[in-house]
mmCIF file of C-alpha atoms in Angstrom:
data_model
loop_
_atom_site.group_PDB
_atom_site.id
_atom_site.type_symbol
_atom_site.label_atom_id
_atom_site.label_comp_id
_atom_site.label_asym_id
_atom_site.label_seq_id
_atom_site.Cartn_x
_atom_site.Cartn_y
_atom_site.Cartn_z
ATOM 1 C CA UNK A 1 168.943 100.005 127.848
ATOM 2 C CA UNK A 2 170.368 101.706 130.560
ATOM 3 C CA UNK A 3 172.059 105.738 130.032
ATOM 4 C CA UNK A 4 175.189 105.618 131.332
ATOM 5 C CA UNK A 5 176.758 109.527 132.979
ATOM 6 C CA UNK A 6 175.128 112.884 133.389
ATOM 7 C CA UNK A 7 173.164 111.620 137.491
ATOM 8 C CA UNK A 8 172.374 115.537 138.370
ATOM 9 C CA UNK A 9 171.431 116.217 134.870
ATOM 10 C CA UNK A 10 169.263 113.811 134.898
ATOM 11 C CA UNK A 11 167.898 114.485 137.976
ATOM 12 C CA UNK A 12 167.186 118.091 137.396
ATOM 13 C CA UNK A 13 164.830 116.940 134.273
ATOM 14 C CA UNK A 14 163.080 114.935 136.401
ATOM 15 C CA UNK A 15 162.254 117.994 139.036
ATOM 16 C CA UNK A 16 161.011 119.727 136.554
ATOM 17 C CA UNK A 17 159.152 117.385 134.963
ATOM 18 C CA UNK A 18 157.431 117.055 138.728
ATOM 19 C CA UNK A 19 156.544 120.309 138.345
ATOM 20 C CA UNK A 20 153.865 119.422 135.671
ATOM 21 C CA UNK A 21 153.726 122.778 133.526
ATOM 22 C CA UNK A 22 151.257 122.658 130.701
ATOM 23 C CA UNK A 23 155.059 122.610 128.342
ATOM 24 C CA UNK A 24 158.492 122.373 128.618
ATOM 25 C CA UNK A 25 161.094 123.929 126.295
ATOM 26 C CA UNK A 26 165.085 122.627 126.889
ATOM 27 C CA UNK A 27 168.130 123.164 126.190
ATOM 28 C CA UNK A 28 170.165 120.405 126.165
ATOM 29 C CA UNK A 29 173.971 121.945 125.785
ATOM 30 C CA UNK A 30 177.512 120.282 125.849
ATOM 31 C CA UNK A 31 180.485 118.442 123.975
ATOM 32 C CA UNK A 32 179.217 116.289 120.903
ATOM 33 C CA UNK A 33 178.800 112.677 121.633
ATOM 34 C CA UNK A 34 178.030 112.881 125.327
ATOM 35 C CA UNK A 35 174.626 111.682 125.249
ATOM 36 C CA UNK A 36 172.608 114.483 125.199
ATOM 37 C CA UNK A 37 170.227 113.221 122.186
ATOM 38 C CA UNK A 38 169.748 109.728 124.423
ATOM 39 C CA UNK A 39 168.540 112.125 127.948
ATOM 40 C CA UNK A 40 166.331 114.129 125.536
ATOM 41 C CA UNK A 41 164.634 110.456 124.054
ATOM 42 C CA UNK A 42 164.232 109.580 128.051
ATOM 43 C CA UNK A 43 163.091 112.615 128.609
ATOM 44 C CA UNK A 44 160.494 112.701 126.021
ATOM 45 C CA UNK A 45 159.913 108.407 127.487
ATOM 46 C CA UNK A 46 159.027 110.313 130.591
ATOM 47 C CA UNK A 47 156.622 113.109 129.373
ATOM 48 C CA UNK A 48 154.546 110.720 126.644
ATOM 49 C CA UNK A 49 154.711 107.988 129.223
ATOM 50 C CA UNK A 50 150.905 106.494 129.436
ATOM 51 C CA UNK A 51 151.046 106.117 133.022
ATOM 52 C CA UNK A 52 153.098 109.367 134.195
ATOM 53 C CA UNK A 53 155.546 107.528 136.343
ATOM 54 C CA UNK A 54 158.954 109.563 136.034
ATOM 55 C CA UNK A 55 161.450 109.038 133.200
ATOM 56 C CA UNK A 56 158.445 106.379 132.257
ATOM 57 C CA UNK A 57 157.061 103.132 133.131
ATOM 58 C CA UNK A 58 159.146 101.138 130.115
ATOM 59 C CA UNK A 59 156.020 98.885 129.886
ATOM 60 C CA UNK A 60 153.300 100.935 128.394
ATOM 61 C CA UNK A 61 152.831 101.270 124.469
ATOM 62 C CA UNK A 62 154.552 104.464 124.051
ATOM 63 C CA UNK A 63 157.364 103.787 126.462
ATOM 64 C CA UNK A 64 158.219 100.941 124.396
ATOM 65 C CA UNK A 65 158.097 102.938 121.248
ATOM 66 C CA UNK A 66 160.777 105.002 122.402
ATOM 67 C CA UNK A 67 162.879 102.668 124.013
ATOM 68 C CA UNK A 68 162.938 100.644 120.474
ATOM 69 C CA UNK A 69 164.242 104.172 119.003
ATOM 70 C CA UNK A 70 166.715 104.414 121.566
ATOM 71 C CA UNK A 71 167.572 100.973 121.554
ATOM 72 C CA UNK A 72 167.903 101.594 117.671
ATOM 73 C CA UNK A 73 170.490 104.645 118.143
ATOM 74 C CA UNK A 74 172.648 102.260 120.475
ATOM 75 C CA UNK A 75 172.938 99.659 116.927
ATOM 76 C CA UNK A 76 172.621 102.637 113.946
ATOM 77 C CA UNK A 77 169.486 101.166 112.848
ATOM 78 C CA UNK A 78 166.524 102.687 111.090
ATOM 79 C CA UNK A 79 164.267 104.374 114.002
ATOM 80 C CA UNK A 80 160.981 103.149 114.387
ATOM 81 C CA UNK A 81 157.425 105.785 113.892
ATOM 82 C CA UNK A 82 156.066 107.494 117.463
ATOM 83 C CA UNK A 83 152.956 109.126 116.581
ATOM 84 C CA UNK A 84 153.786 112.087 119.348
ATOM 85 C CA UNK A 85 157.252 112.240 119.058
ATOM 86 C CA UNK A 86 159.468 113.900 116.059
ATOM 87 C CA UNK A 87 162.959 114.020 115.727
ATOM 88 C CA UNK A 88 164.603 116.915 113.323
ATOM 89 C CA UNK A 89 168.161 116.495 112.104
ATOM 90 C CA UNK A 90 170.065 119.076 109.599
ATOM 91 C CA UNK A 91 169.317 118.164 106.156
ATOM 92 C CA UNK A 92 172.330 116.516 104.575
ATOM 93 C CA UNK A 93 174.327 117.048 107.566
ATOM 94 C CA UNK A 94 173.785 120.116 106.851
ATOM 95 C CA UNK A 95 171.292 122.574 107.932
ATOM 96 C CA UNK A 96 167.519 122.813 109.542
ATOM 97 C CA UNK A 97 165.200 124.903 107.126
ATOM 98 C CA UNK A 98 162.213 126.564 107.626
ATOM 99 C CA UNK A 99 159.911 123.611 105.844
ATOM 100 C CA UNK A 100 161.597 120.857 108.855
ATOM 101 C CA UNK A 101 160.255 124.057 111.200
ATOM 102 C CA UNK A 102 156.785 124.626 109.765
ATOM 103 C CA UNK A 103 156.392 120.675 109.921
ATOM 104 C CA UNK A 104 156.968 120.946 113.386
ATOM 105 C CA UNK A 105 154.518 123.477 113.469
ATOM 106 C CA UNK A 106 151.647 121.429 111.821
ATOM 107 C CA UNK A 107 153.091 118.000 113.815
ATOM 108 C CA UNK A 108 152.028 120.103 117.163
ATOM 109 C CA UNK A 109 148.474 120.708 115.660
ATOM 110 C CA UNK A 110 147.657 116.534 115.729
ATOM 111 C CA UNK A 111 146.090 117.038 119.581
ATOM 112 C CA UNK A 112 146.847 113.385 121.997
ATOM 113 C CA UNK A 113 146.325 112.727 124.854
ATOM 114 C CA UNK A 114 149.561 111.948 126.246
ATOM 115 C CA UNK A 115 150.931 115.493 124.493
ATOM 116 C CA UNK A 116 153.595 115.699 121.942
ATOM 117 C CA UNK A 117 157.190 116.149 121.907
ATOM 118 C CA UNK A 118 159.835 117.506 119.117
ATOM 119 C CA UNK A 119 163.595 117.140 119.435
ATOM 120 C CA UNK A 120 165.694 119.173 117.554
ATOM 121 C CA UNK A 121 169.201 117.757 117.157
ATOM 122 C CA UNK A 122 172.236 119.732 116.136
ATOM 123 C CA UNK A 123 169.813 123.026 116.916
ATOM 124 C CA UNK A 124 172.747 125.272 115.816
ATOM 125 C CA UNK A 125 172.682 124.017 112.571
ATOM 126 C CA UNK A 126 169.057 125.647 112.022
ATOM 127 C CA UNK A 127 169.192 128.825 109.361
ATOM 128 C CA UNK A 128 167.531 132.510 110.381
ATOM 129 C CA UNK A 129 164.326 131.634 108.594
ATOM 130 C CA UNK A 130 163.652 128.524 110.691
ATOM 131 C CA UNK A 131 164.960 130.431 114.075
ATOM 132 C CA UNK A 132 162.920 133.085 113.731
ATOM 133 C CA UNK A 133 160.254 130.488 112.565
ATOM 134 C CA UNK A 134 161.111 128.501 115.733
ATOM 135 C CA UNK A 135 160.904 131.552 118.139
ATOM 136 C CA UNK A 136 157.455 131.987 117.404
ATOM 137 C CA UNK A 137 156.637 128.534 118.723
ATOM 138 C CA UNK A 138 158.664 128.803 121.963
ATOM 139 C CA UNK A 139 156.939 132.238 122.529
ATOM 140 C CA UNK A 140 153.715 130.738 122.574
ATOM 141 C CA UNK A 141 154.280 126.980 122.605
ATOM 142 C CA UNK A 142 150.943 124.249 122.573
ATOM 143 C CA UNK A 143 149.432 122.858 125.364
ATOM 144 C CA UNK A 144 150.689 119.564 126.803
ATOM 145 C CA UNK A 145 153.784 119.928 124.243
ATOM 146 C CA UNK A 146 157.651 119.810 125.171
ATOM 147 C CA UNK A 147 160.672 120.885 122.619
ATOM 148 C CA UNK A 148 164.146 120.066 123.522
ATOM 149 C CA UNK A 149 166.556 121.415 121.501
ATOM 150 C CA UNK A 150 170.228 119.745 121.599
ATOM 151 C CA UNK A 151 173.410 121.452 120.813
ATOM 152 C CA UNK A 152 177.035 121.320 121.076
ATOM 153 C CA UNK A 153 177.667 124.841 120.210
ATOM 154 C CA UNK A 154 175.064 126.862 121.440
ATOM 155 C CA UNK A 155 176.055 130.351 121.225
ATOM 156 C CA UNK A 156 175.230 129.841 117.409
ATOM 157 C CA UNK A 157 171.668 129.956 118.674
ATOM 158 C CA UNK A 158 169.846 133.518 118.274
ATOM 159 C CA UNK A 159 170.067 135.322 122.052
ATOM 160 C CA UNK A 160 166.159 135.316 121.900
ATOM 161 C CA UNK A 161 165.849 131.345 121.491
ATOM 162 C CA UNK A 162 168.428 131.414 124.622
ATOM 163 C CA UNK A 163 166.289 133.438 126.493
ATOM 164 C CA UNK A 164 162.885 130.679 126.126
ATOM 165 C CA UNK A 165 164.172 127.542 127.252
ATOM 166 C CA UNK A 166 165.378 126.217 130.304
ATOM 167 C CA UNK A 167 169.202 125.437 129.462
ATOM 168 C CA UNK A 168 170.996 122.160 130.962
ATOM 169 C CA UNK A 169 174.495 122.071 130.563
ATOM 170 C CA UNK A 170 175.699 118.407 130.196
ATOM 171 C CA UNK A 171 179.767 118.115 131.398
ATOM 172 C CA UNK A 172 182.073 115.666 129.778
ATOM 173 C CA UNK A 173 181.803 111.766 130.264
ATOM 174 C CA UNK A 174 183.953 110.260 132.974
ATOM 175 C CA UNK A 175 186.649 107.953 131.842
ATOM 176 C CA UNK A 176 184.957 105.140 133.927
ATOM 177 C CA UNK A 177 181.675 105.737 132.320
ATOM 178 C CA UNK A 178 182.906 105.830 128.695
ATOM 179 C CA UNK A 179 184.359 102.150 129.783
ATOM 180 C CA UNK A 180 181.053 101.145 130.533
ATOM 181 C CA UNK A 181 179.275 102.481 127.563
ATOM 182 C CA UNK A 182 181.928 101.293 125.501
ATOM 183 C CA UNK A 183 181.226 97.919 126.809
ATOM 184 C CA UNK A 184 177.569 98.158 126.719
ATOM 185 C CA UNK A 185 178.436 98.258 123.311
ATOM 186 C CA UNK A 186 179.874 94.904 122.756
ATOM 187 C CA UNK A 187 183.969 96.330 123.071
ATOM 188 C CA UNK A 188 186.037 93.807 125.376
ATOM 189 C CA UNK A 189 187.281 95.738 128.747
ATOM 190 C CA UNK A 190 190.655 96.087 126.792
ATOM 191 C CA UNK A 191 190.036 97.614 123.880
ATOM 192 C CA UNK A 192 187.213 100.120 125.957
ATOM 193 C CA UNK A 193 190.279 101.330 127.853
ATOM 194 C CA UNK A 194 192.733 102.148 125.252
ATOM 195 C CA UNK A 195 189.495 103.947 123.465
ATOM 196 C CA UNK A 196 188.311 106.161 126.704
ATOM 197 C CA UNK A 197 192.150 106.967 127.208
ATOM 198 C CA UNK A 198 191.386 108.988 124.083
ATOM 199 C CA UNK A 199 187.768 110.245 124.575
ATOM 200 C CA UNK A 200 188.822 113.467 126.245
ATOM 201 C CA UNK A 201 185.453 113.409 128.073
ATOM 202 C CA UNK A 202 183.117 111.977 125.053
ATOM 203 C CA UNK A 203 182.702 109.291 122.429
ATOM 204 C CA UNK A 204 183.529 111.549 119.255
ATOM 205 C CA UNK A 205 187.237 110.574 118.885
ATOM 206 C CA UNK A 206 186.520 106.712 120.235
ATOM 207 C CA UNK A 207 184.226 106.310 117.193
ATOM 208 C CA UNK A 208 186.201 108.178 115.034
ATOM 209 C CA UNK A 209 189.587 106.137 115.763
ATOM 210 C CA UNK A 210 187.114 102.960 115.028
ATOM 211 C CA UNK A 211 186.106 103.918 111.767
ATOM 212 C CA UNK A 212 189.353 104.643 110.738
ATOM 213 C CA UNK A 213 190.324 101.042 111.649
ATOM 214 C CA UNK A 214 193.591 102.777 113.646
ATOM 215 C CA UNK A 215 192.783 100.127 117.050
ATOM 216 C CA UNK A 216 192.929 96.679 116.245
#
């Protein structure tokens, strides 16, 4: 499944992924429905990857793992188990609490041997007992461990999360590249081009208009 947009985003991850620090906490910050949370599973592809060949090999065990989840996010089904990755949402659409933050936590204590990742999705959403919970893992984060956090509206995050991870700022789709996604996810070339005339840079209002049945 290819990732359609975001070229010097991606390619800045992968520099510092070269770099081969002993752990990595990002930012991943821009409009909702760009495809931030599909970068941060390729990211994660890359750093688990059982081979260490950048943004992964797509053949080894864990590679495959992740690709299924991605795969999975592309058709809204149920996301398969990776032992060393975890992937937080706000409860009930809601918010993160400190028990998602202290699972975290205890999920970093499992050592492997490829390391272990944590995405936090919607990372605004988290309340001031699970940022200041959070902080304390960024200050001193594990070994061989990487946390991306992805956000939409990241000046809801406390200054002193800011301040301990490496922020990349995704810009808006391209019409041309919603097209293609749109098509990558079974929409005729017609229909994709009334839908990215409305995208205003991401797939938010595309999916909306779908669900409420207003293109036909």
């Amino acid at each position: 499944m290819k990732i359609i947009g975001h070229e010097k985003e991606k390619e800045l991850i992968r520099r510092f992924l070269d770099k081969n620090y002993e752990s990595y906490s990002f930012l991943f910050e821009g409009k909702s429905s760009i495809g931030k949370k599909l970068i941060a599973l390729q990211t994660a592809k890359a750093f688990l990857c059982e081979k260490n060949e950048a943004f992964g090999c797509n053949e080894c065990k864990s590679c495959k793992l992740v690709l299924d989840i991605i795969s999975n996010i592309y058709e809204n089904k149920e996301n398969p188990a990776h032992p060393d990755l975890k992937i937080v949402f706000p409860e009930n659409n809601k918010e993160i609490k400190i028990n998602q933050i202290r699972e975290i936590i205890e999920f970093f204590k499992v050592k492997s041997v490829n390391g272990k990742v944590v995405i936090i999705d919607e990372a605004e959403k988290m309340n001031i007992e699970a940022s200041n919970a959070l902080l304390k893992t960024l200050e001193e984060p594990p070994e061989n461990s990487m946390i991306i956090l992805v956000s939409s509206n990241p000046s809801k995050l406390l200054p002193t999360i800011l301040s301990r991870v490496k922020r990349v700022k995704f810009k808006p789709l391209k019409k041309e590249e919603i097209i293609e996604i749109l098509k990558q996810k079974g929409f005729d070339e017609e229909k994709a081009k009334k839908l990215a005339v409305l995208s205003e840079g991401s797939l938010e209002i595309p999916v909306a208009v779908l669900d409420n049945e207003l293109i036909y």
